[in-house]
Amino acid sequence: MATSEIAERLFAHGIQPTAQRRRIAAVLLSAPQHMSAEQLLAQLVADGARVSKATVYNTLNLFASRGLIRPLTVDGARVWFDSNVEAHYHFHDVESGALTDVAVPEVEFSRLPPPPAGMEVAGIDLVIRLRKASPG
Amino acid sequence: MATSEIAERLFAHGIQPTAQRRRIAAVLLSAPQHMSAEQLLAQLVADGARVSKATVYNTLNLFASRGLIRPLTVDGARVWFDSNVEAHYHFHDVESGALTDVAVPEVEFSRLPPPPAGMEVAGIDLVIRLRKASPG
DNA sequence: ATGGCTGCAAATAGTTTGCAATGAG
DNA sequence: CTCATTGCAAACTATTTGCAGCCAT
C-alpha cells in the first residue's frame, strides 16, 4: 500500500497521521491479516521503528474505534486485530491458534433469530473451531 | 438440582466430588447460565462457602476440560463459563455485556465451508452482537 | 505557546502457579 | 499413611493509565 494511500485512509477515518500511526498502519494494513498488539510491536521494532508499547495499544484502540480495523476475540488470551473490516468469518485452529478467513459467500444463513425488542444486530461473529481430523 | 444428581454428574465426568467442587457445581449448574470466575466466587462467598479463588479457577478449568461446562470468549476481558454444553449460540449486548442464549433451531445454515484438508469442525461459535436500535 | 501525541513506568485485571497444609479414604 | 486437593500469596500476561516531555502547528 502506498504511503499516500495510508495517509488518506487515516484521514478518511478522522485520524491524525502521525509518524507512529503511519508506521503501525503500514504494517497492519499491508494485507488482510490478523495481528496481536505484541506481534505488531515486535514487527515494528524489527523494522527499526521508534514506537512504544503504549502507543501501539493506544493506536490499535483508536483505529478500532474509528472502524479502520476490527478487534477479534477468539480465545480469552489476547485480542487480535483484523485489517479486514469487510464482513467475513473465521476458522480457528484450536491447537495452533491459527486464524483463517472465511469469505461471506461461503456461509449462508437460512434463518436467524430476530433481535430482542429495541435492539438491532450490530454484527455477527462466526468462529468455526477446527481440530485435526480423527482418522477413520 | 438435587445434591445427589450433582455428585452423579461429577462422577459421570470422572471428577472427584470434593466439597468445593460440589459447591461450585451446585451454583453454576443450577440453571442454564453464564458466569465468570469472579462472579462465581462472589456468589460462593455470599453463600458462606469456604472456597478460594485458586480453587474456583482450577475447578472451572477442570470442569471445562471434562466437558461438564463450556468456556466462552465473547469479549477479550474475561472468560465466561456456560453451564449449558448443548449446542447453542449467543446474543451479546455490546453495551451491557449481557449474554443471552439462542437455541439451535433459531439458526439455520444453508451453507458452510468445508474444513481445510486434514481438519474437522470441532465446534461453531456464533455470537450475534446487539446494540440499541437506532430510532427510525 | 498550545494542544495533541508519545514513551516510560507503574498500575490493573484476570488468571495461573508453587508449595506447604489439609483431609478423605 | 498416602495422595489428591486446597488456600495463600506470589508470579504472570495482556492491557491501560498517569504524567512529563516532545512536536507540529
mmCIF file of C-alpha atoms (C1' of nucleotides) in Angstrom:
data_model
loop_
_atom_site.group_PDB
_atom_site.id
_atom_site.type_symbol
_atom_site.label_atom_id
_atom_site.label_comp_id
_atom_site.label_asym_id
_atom_site.label_seq_id
_atom_site.Cartn_x
_atom_site.Cartn_y
_atom_site.Cartn_z
ATOM 1 C CA MET A 1 0.000 0.000 0.000
ATOM 2 C CA ALA A 2 1.408 3.400 -0.968
ATOM 3 C CA THR A 3 2.389 5.837 1.779
ATOM 4 C CA SER A 4 -0.053 8.375 0.428
ATOM 5 C CA GLU A 5 -2.853 5.835 0.444
ATOM 6 C CA ILE A 6 -2.232 5.112 4.103
ATOM 7 C CA ALA A 7 -2.342 8.789 4.982
ATOM 8 C CA GLU A 8 -5.576 9.037 3.032
ATOM 9 C CA ARG A 9 -7.173 6.162 4.873
ATOM 10 C CA LEU A 10 -6.191 7.607 8.219
ATOM 11 C CA PHE A 11 -7.541 10.966 7.204
ATOM 12 C CA ALA A 12 -10.758 9.442 5.884
ATOM 13 C CA HIS A 13 -11.327 7.961 9.343
ATOM 14 C CA GLY A 14 -10.614 11.218 11.126
ATOM 15 C CA ILE A 15 -7.227 10.102 12.423
ATOM 16 C CA GLN A 16 -4.231 12.437 12.603
ATOM 17 C CA PRO A 17 -1.496 10.720 10.584
ATOM 18 C CA THR A 18 1.447 10.928 12.968
ATOM 19 C CA ALA A 19 4.684 9.120 12.237
ATOM 20 C CA GLN A 20 3.877 6.247 14.598
ATOM 21 C CA ARG A 21 0.350 5.827 13.314
ATOM 22 C CA ARG A 22 1.590 5.690 9.747
ATOM 23 C CA ARG A 23 4.121 3.026 10.667
ATOM 24 C CA ILE A 24 1.558 0.978 12.510
ATOM 25 C CA ALA A 25 -0.963 1.316 9.710
ATOM 26 C CA ALA A 26 1.685 0.471 7.132
ATOM 27 C CA VAL A 27 2.370 -2.863 8.822
ATOM 28 C CA LEU A 28 -1.131 -3.890 9.782
ATOM 29 C CA LEU A 29 -2.953 -2.668 6.689
ATOM 30 C CA SER A 30 -0.397 -4.026 4.242
ATOM 31 C CA ALA A 31 -2.560 -7.109 3.741
ATOM 32 C CA PRO A 32 -5.748 -8.742 5.025
ATOM 33 C CA GLN A 33 -4.381 -10.250 8.205
ATOM 34 C CA HIS A 34 -4.751 -10.751 11.951
ATOM 35 C CA MET A 35 -2.154 -9.443 14.374
ATOM 36 C CA SER A 36 -1.900 -9.095 18.128
ATOM 37 C CA ALA A 37 -0.533 -5.928 19.696
ATOM 38 C CA GLU A 38 2.633 -7.716 20.751
ATOM 39 C CA GLN A 39 3.178 -9.185 17.304
ATOM 40 C CA LEU A 40 2.745 -5.799 15.736
ATOM 41 C CA LEU A 41 5.161 -4.197 18.185
ATOM 42 C CA ALA A 42 7.740 -6.893 17.512
ATOM 43 C CA GLN A 43 7.408 -6.340 13.788
ATOM 44 C CA LEU A 44 7.786 -2.586 14.163
ATOM 45 C CA VAL A 45 10.826 -2.940 16.370
ATOM 46 C CA ALA A 46 12.337 -5.384 13.881
ATOM 47 C CA ASP A 47 11.700 -2.808 11.171
ATOM 48 C CA GLY A 48 13.579 -0.280 13.248
ATOM 49 C CA ALA A 49 10.554 1.865 14.030
ATOM 50 C CA ARG A 50 10.609 4.106 17.089
ATOM 51 C CA VAL A 51 7.333 3.117 18.778
ATOM 52 C CA SER A 52 6.421 2.241 22.317
ATOM 53 C CA LYS A 53 4.108 -0.477 23.525
ATOM 54 C CA ALA A 54 1.702 2.101 24.936
ATOM 55 C CA THR A 55 1.417 3.805 21.594
ATOM 56 C CA VAL A 56 0.784 0.529 19.817
ATOM 57 C CA TYR A 57 -2.083 -0.244 22.162
ATOM 58 C CA ASN A 58 -3.440 3.301 22.073
ATOM 59 C CA THR A 59 -3.245 3.367 18.306
ATOM 60 C CA LEU A 60 -4.871 -0.003 17.791
ATOM 61 C CA ASN A 61 -7.736 1.039 20.039
ATOM 62 C CA LEU A 62 -8.045 4.321 18.181
ATOM 63 C CA PHE A 63 -8.085 2.580 14.819
ATOM 64 C CA ALA A 64 -10.676 0.112 16.050
ATOM 65 C CA SER A 65 -12.914 2.814 17.471
ATOM 66 C CA ARG A 66 -12.805 4.594 14.117
ATOM 67 C CA GLY A 67 -13.633 1.454 12.191
ATOM 68 C CA LEU A 68 -10.291 1.212 10.426
ATOM 69 C CA ILE A 69 -9.639 -2.238 11.857
ATOM 70 C CA ARG A 70 -11.705 -4.822 13.724
ATOM 71 C CA PRO A 71 -10.856 -6.389 17.091
ATOM 72 C CA LEU A 72 -11.387 -10.140 17.318
ATOM 73 C CA THR A 73 -11.709 -12.240 20.437
ATOM 74 C CA VAL A 74 -11.385 -15.885 19.514
ATOM 75 C CA ASP A 75 -9.631 -17.017 22.657
ATOM 76 C CA GLY A 76 -9.547 -15.401 26.056
ATOM 77 C CA ALA A 77 -5.808 -14.851 25.984
ATOM 78 C CA ARG A 78 -5.414 -11.812 23.753
ATOM 79 C CA VAL A 79 -7.151 -9.551 21.269
ATOM 80 C CA TRP A 80 -6.486 -9.947 17.571
ATOM 81 C CA PHE A 81 -6.799 -7.019 15.240
ATOM 82 C CA ASP A 82 -8.139 -7.762 11.801
ATOM 83 C CA SER A 83 -7.098 -5.431 8.993
ATOM 84 C CA ASN A 84 -10.091 -6.631 7.022
ATOM 85 C CA VAL A 85 -13.193 -4.803 8.193
ATOM 86 C CA GLU A 86 -15.428 -6.204 5.476
ATOM 87 C CA ALA A 87 -17.916 -8.747 6.773
ATOM 88 C CA HIS A 88 -16.361 -12.190 6.983
ATOM 89 C CA TYR A 89 -15.954 -15.126 9.311
ATOM 90 C CA HIS A 90 -13.115 -17.218 10.693
ATOM 91 C CA PHE A 91 -11.686 -20.661 11.009
ATOM 92 C CA HIS A 92 -9.807 -21.130 14.268
ATOM 93 C CA ASP A 93 -7.326 -23.956 14.623
ATOM 94 C CA VAL A 94 -7.777 -24.780 18.285
ATOM 95 C CA GLU A 95 -4.379 -26.392 18.623
ATOM 96 C CA SER A 96 -2.146 -23.865 16.898
ATOM 97 C CA GLY A 97 -4.341 -20.847 17.420
ATOM 98 C CA ALA A 98 -4.156 -20.026 13.709
ATOM 99 C CA LEU A 99 -6.899 -17.827 12.291
ATOM 100 C CA THR A 100 -8.075 -18.070 8.696
ATOM 101 C CA ASP A 101 -10.665 -16.001 6.921
ATOM 102 C CA VAL A 102 -13.919 -17.463 5.650
ATOM 103 C CA ALA A 103 -15.477 -15.314 2.947
ATOM 104 C CA VAL A 104 -19.087 -14.260 3.315
ATOM 105 C CA PRO A 105 -20.389 -16.236 0.311
ATOM 106 C CA GLU A 106 -19.092 -19.427 1.919
ATOM 107 C CA VAL A 107 -21.632 -19.132 4.671
ATOM 108 C CA GLU A 108 -25.321 -18.730 4.246
ATOM 109 C CA PHE A 109 -27.855 -18.338 6.987
ATOM 110 C CA SER A 110 -31.288 -19.533 6.009
ATOM 111 C CA ARG A 111 -32.596 -18.488 9.377
ATOM 112 C CA LEU A 112 -31.514 -16.048 12.053
ATOM 113 C CA PRO A 113 -33.367 -15.072 15.213
ATOM 114 C CA PRO A 114 -34.919 -11.614 15.331
ATOM 115 C CA PRO A 115 -33.077 -9.368 17.771
ATOM 116 C CA PRO A 116 -34.881 -8.680 21.057
ATOM 117 C CA ALA A 117 -37.238 -5.691 21.085
ATOM 118 C CA GLY A 118 -35.452 -2.357 20.966
ATOM 119 C CA MET A 119 -32.213 -3.959 19.816
ATOM 120 C CA GLU A 120 -30.608 -4.300 16.451
ATOM 121 C CA VAL A 121 -27.873 -6.517 15.133
ATOM 122 C CA ALA A 122 -24.527 -4.740 15.248
ATOM 123 C CA GLY A 123 -22.573 -7.624 13.800
ATOM 124 C CA ILE A 124 -22.242 -11.371 13.594
ATOM 125 C CA ASP A 125 -19.121 -13.159 14.734
ATOM 126 C CA LEU A 126 -18.847 -16.684 13.469
ATOM 127 C CA VAL A 127 -15.875 -18.806 14.507
ATOM 128 C CA ILE A 128 -15.566 -22.336 13.195
ATOM 129 C CA ARG A 129 -13.243 -24.228 15.529
ATOM 130 C CA LEU A 130 -11.020 -26.782 13.831
ATOM 131 C CA ARG A 131 -9.115 -29.759 15.123
ATOM 132 C CA LYS A 132 -7.081 -32.443 13.442
ATOM 133 C CA ALA A 133 -9.415 -34.846 11.701
ATOM 134 C CA SER A 134 -9.719 -38.126 13.553
ATOM 135 C CA PRO A 135 -8.588 -40.939 11.274
ATOM 136 C CA GLY A 136 -11.416 -43.094 10.030
ATOM 137 C CA MET B 1 -30.699 -29.766 41.108
ATOM 138 C CA ALA B 2 -30.516 -32.371 43.838
ATOM 139 C CA THR B 3 -27.262 -32.900 45.707
ATOM 140 C CA SER B 4 -27.145 -36.484 44.582
ATOM 141 C CA GLU B 5 -27.632 -35.502 40.987
ATOM 142 C CA ILE B 6 -24.665 -33.146 41.178
ATOM 143 C CA ALA B 7 -22.465 -35.866 42.609
ATOM 144 C CA GLU B 8 -23.634 -38.135 39.819
ATOM 145 C CA ARG B 9 -22.789 -35.643 37.129
ATOM 146 C CA LEU B 10 -19.332 -35.076 38.563
ATOM 147 C CA PHE B 11 -18.775 -38.795 38.791
ATOM 148 C CA ALA B 12 -20.030 -39.334 35.248
ATOM 149 C CA HIS B 13 -17.370 -36.913 34.053
ATOM 150 C CA GLY B 14 -14.617 -38.581 36.031
ATOM 151 C CA ILE B 15 -14.413 -35.809 38.606
ATOM 152 C CA GLN B 16 -13.842 -36.482 42.311
ATOM 153 C CA PRO B 17 -16.756 -34.850 44.094
ATOM 154 C CA THR B 18 -14.991 -32.871 46.804
ATOM 155 C CA ALA B 19 -16.866 -30.395 48.965
ATOM 156 C CA GLN B 20 -15.651 -27.378 46.995
ATOM 157 C CA ARG B 21 -16.419 -28.953 43.661
ATOM 158 C CA ARG B 22 -19.922 -29.802 44.792
ATOM 159 C CA ARG B 23 -20.480 -26.228 45.947
ATOM 160 C CA ILE B 24 -19.170 -24.808 42.701
ATOM 161 C CA ALA B 25 -21.195 -27.229 40.609
ATOM 162 C CA ALA B 26 -24.289 -26.548 42.711
ATOM 163 C CA VAL B 27 -24.123 -22.849 41.898
ATOM 164 C CA LEU B 28 -23.090 -22.977 38.267
ATOM 165 C CA LEU B 29 -25.144 -25.978 37.194
ATOM 166 C CA SER B 30 -28.291 -24.873 38.983
ATOM 167 C CA ALA B 31 -29.580 -23.400 35.740
ATOM 168 C CA PRO B 32 -28.527 -22.788 32.147
ATOM 169 C CA GLN B 33 -26.403 -19.683 32.672
ATOM 170 C CA HIS B 34 -23.140 -17.880 32.054
ATOM 171 C CA MET B 35 -20.845 -16.936 34.915
ATOM 172 C CA SER B 36 -17.345 -15.584 35.226
ATOM 173 C CA ALA B 37 -14.913 -16.999 37.768
ATOM 174 C CA GLU B 38 -15.139 -13.838 39.863
ATOM 175 C CA GLN B 39 -18.929 -13.848 39.802
ATOM 176 C CA LEU B 40 -18.994 -17.445 40.875
ATOM 177 C CA LEU B 41 -16.537 -16.823 43.682
ATOM 178 C CA ALA B 42 -18.587 -13.844 44.896
ATOM 179 C CA GLN B 43 -21.718 -15.977 44.908
ATOM 180 C CA LEU B 44 -19.999 -18.765 46.815
ATOM 181 C CA VAL B 45 -18.618 -16.370 49.386
ATOM 182 C CA ALA B 46 -22.048 -14.785 49.763
ATOM 183 C CA ASP B 47 -23.441 -18.267 50.337
ATOM 184 C CA GLY B 48 -20.884 -18.762 53.068
ATOM 185 C CA ALA B 49 -18.892 -21.393 51.209
ATOM 186 C CA ARG B 50 -15.263 -21.973 52.149
ATOM 187 C CA VAL B 51 -13.580 -21.755 48.739
ATOM 188 C CA SER B 52 -10.539 -19.921 47.494
ATOM 189 C CA LYS B 53 -10.107 -18.099 44.242
ATOM 190 C CA ALA B 54 -7.466 -20.563 43.107
ATOM 191 C CA THR B 55 -9.816 -23.473 43.639
ATOM 192 C CA VAL B 56 -12.572 -21.752 41.701
ATOM 193 C CA TYR B 57 -10.275 -21.271 38.728
ATOM 194 C CA ASN B 58 -8.802 -24.750 38.979
ATOM 195 C CA THR B 59 -12.227 -26.284 39.266
ATOM 196 C CA LEU B 60 -13.708 -24.364 36.368
ATOM 197 C CA ASN B 61 -10.823 -25.414 34.169
ATOM 198 C CA LEU B 62 -11.202 -28.974 35.333
ATOM 199 C CA PHE B 63 -14.946 -28.958 34.617
ATOM 200 C CA ALA B 64 -14.337 -27.436 31.203
ATOM 201 C CA SER B 65 -11.653 -29.948 30.280
ATOM 202 C CA ARG B 66 -14.039 -32.758 31.188
ATOM 203 C CA GLY B 67 -16.862 -31.295 29.150
ATOM 204 C CA LEU B 68 -19.088 -30.524 32.102
ATOM 205 C CA ILE B 69 -19.212 -26.839 31.218
ATOM 206 C CA ARG B 70 -18.183 -24.755 28.229
ATOM 207 C CA PRO B 71 -15.843 -21.751 28.279
ATOM 208 C CA LEU B 72 -16.982 -18.776 26.207
ATOM 209 C CA THR B 73 -14.841 -15.923 24.951
ATOM 210 C CA VAL B 74 -17.162 -13.227 23.782
ATOM 211 C CA ASP B 75 -15.041 -10.260 24.808
ATOM 212 C CA GLY B 76 -11.336 -10.138 25.484
ATOM 213 C CA ALA B 77 -11.729 -9.173 29.110
ATOM 214 C CA ARG B 78 -12.685 -12.425 30.787
ATOM 215 C CA VAL B 79 -13.803 -15.988 30.216
ATOM 216 C CA TRP B 80 -17.428 -16.902 30.723
ATOM 217 C CA PHE B 81 -18.403 -20.393 31.725
ATOM 218 C CA ASP B 82 -21.603 -21.718 30.246
ATOM 219 C CA SER B 83 -23.428 -24.378 32.219
ATOM 220 C CA ASN B 84 -25.198 -25.393 29.044
ATOM 221 C CA VAL B 85 -22.951 -27.631 26.986
ATOM 222 C CA GLU B 86 -25.611 -28.455 24.436
ATOM 223 C CA ALA B 87 -25.031 -26.783 21.063
ATOM 224 C CA HIS B 88 -26.416 -23.264 21.030
ATOM 225 C CA TYR B 89 -25.481 -19.708 20.123
ATOM 226 C CA HIS B 90 -25.469 -16.312 21.813
ATOM 227 C CA PHE B 91 -26.737 -12.794 21.679
ATOM 228 C CA HIS B 92 -24.244 -10.344 23.120
ATOM 229 C CA ASP B 93 -25.376 -6.898 24.200
ATOM 230 C CA VAL B 94 -22.290 -4.887 23.360
ATOM 231 C CA GLU B 95 -23.127 -2.113 25.799
ATOM 232 C CA SER B 96 -24.067 -4.058 28.904
ATOM 233 C CA GLY B 97 -22.090 -7.183 28.141
ATOM 234 C CA ALA B 98 -25.176 -9.320 28.726
ATOM 235 C CA LEU B 99 -25.189 -12.767 27.174
ATOM 236 C CA THR B 100 -28.388 -14.497 26.082
ATOM 237 C CA ASP B 101 -28.814 -17.951 24.612
ATOM 238 C CA VAL B 102 -30.020 -18.512 21.083
ATOM 239 C CA ALA B 103 -31.412 -22.005 20.606
ATOM 240 C CA VAL B 104 -30.122 -24.118 17.763
ATOM 241 C CA PRO B 105 -33.405 -24.230 15.811
ATOM 242 C CA GLU B 106 -33.388 -20.425 15.639
ATOM 243 C CA VAL B 107 -30.370 -20.509 13.386
ATOM 244 C CA GLU B 108 -30.053 -22.443 10.193
ATOM 245 C CA PHE B 109 -27.002 -22.604 7.988
ATOM 246 C CA SER B 110 -27.830 -23.338 4.357
ATOM 247 C CA ARG B 111 -24.163 -23.306 3.556
ATOM 248 C CA LEU B 112 -20.955 -23.804 5.499
ATOM 249 C CA PRO B 113 -17.414 -24.025 4.159
ATOM 250 C CA PRO B 114 -15.737 -27.431 4.185
ATOM 251 C CA PRO B 115 -12.941 -27.559 6.739
ATOM 252 C CA PRO B 116 -9.398 -27.462 5.313
ATOM 253 C CA ALA B 117 -7.862 -30.819 4.406
ATOM 254 C CA GLY B 118 -6.987 -32.948 7.407
ATOM 255 C CA MET B 119 -9.135 -30.842 9.713
ATOM 256 C CA GLU B 120 -12.574 -31.342 11.103
ATOM 257 C CA VAL B 121 -15.048 -28.996 12.705
ATOM 258 C CA ALA B 122 -14.778 -29.120 16.488
ATOM 259 C CA GLY B 123 -17.494 -26.590 17.110
ATOM 260 C CA ILE B 124 -19.188 -23.465 15.854
ATOM 261 C CA ASP B 125 -19.304 -20.317 17.923
ATOM 262 C CA LEU B 126 -21.863 -17.821 16.752
ATOM 263 C CA VAL B 127 -22.185 -14.504 18.543
ATOM 264 C CA ILE B 128 -24.796 -12.013 17.403
ATOM 265 C CA ARG B 129 -23.749 -8.585 18.689
ATOM 266 C CA LEU B 130 -26.623 -6.333 19.692
ATOM 267 C CA ARG B 131 -26.880 -2.605 20.163
ATOM 268 C CA LYS B 132 -29.765 -0.294 20.956
ATOM 269 C CA ALA B 133 -31.904 0.074 17.871
ATOM 270 C CA SER B 134 -31.433 3.421 16.208
ATOM 271 C CA PRO B 135 -34.778 5.255 16.186
ATOM 272 C CA GLY B 136 -36.308 5.481 12.744
ATOM 273 C "C1'" DA C 1 2.650 28.776 23.127
ATOM 274 C "C1'" DT C 2 -0.818 25.209 22.849
ATOM 275 C "C1'" DG C 3 -2.789 21.053 22.485
ATOM 276 C "C1'" DG C 4 -2.320 16.605 20.973
ATOM 277 C "C1'" DC C 5 0.872 12.577 20.912
ATOM 278 C "C1'" DT C 6 4.398 9.666 22.757
ATOM 279 C "C1'" DG C 7 7.137 6.948 25.972
ATOM 280 C "C1'" DC C 8 8.184 5.258 30.259
ATOM 281 C "C1'" DA C 9 6.939 3.025 34.113
ATOM 282 C "C1'" DA C 10 3.621 1.897 37.283
ATOM 283 C "C1'" DA C 11 -0.968 0.236 37.876
ATOM 284 C "C1'" DT C 12 -4.739 -3.039 36.839
ATOM 285 C "C1'" DA C 13 -7.381 -7.164 35.872
ATOM 286 C "C1'" DG C 14 -7.818 -11.765 35.039
ATOM 287 C "C1'" DT C 15 -5.706 -15.953 35.556
ATOM 288 C "C1'" DT C 16 -2.037 -19.349 36.737
ATOM 289 C "C1'" DT C 17 1.272 -21.489 39.654
ATOM 290 C "C1'" DG C 18 4.489 -23.087 43.629
ATOM 291 C "C1'" DC C 19 4.244 -25.012 47.715
ATOM 292 C "C1'" DA C 20 3.018 -26.081 52.348
ATOM 293 C "C1'" DA C 21 -1.020 -27.509 54.941
ATOM 294 C "C1'" DT C 22 -5.172 -30.236 54.929
ATOM 295 C "C1'" DG C 23 -8.170 -34.005 54.555
ATOM 296 C "C1'" DA C 24 -10.542 -38.105 52.780
ATOM 297 C "C1'" DG C 25 -10.191 -42.974 52.290
ATOM 298 C "C1'" DC D 1 -0.322 -43.239 55.825
ATOM 299 C "C1'" DT D 2 -0.789 -41.549 51.331
ATOM 300 C "C1'" DC D 3 -2.071 -38.946 47.625
ATOM 301 C "C1'" DA D 4 -5.176 -35.677 45.794
ATOM 302 C "C1'" DT D 5 -6.954 -31.229 46.830
ATOM 303 C "C1'" DT D 6 -6.973 -26.758 48.787
ATOM 304 C "C1'" DG D 7 -5.548 -21.993 50.042
ATOM 305 C "C1'" DC D 8 -2.426 -18.411 50.177
ATOM 306 C "C1'" DA D 9 0.471 -15.449 48.036
ATOM 307 C "C1'" DA D 10 3.374 -14.537 44.515
ATOM 308 C "C1'" DA D 11 4.034 -14.690 39.600
ATOM 309 C "C1'" DC D 12 2.462 -13.790 35.013
ATOM 310 C "C1'" DT D 13 0.277 -11.851 30.823
ATOM 311 C "C1'" DA D 14 -2.221 -8.671 28.403
ATOM 312 C "C1'" DT D 15 -3.666 -4.203 28.626
ATOM 313 C "C1'" DT D 16 -4.479 0.510 30.497
ATOM 314 C "C1'" DT D 17 -3.189 4.753 32.568
ATOM 315 C "C1'" DG D 18 -0.699 8.936 34.798
ATOM 316 C "C1'" DC D 19 2.252 12.089 33.708
ATOM 317 C "C1'" DA D 20 6.199 14.565 31.997
ATOM 318 C "C1'" DG D 21 8.427 15.754 27.779
ATOM 319 C "C1'" DC D 22 8.119 16.476 22.849
ATOM 320 C "C1'" DC D 23 6.392 18.012 18.433
ATOM 321 C "C1'" DA D 24 3.877 20.133 14.998
ATOM 322 C "C1'" DT D 25 1.018 23.857 14.156
#
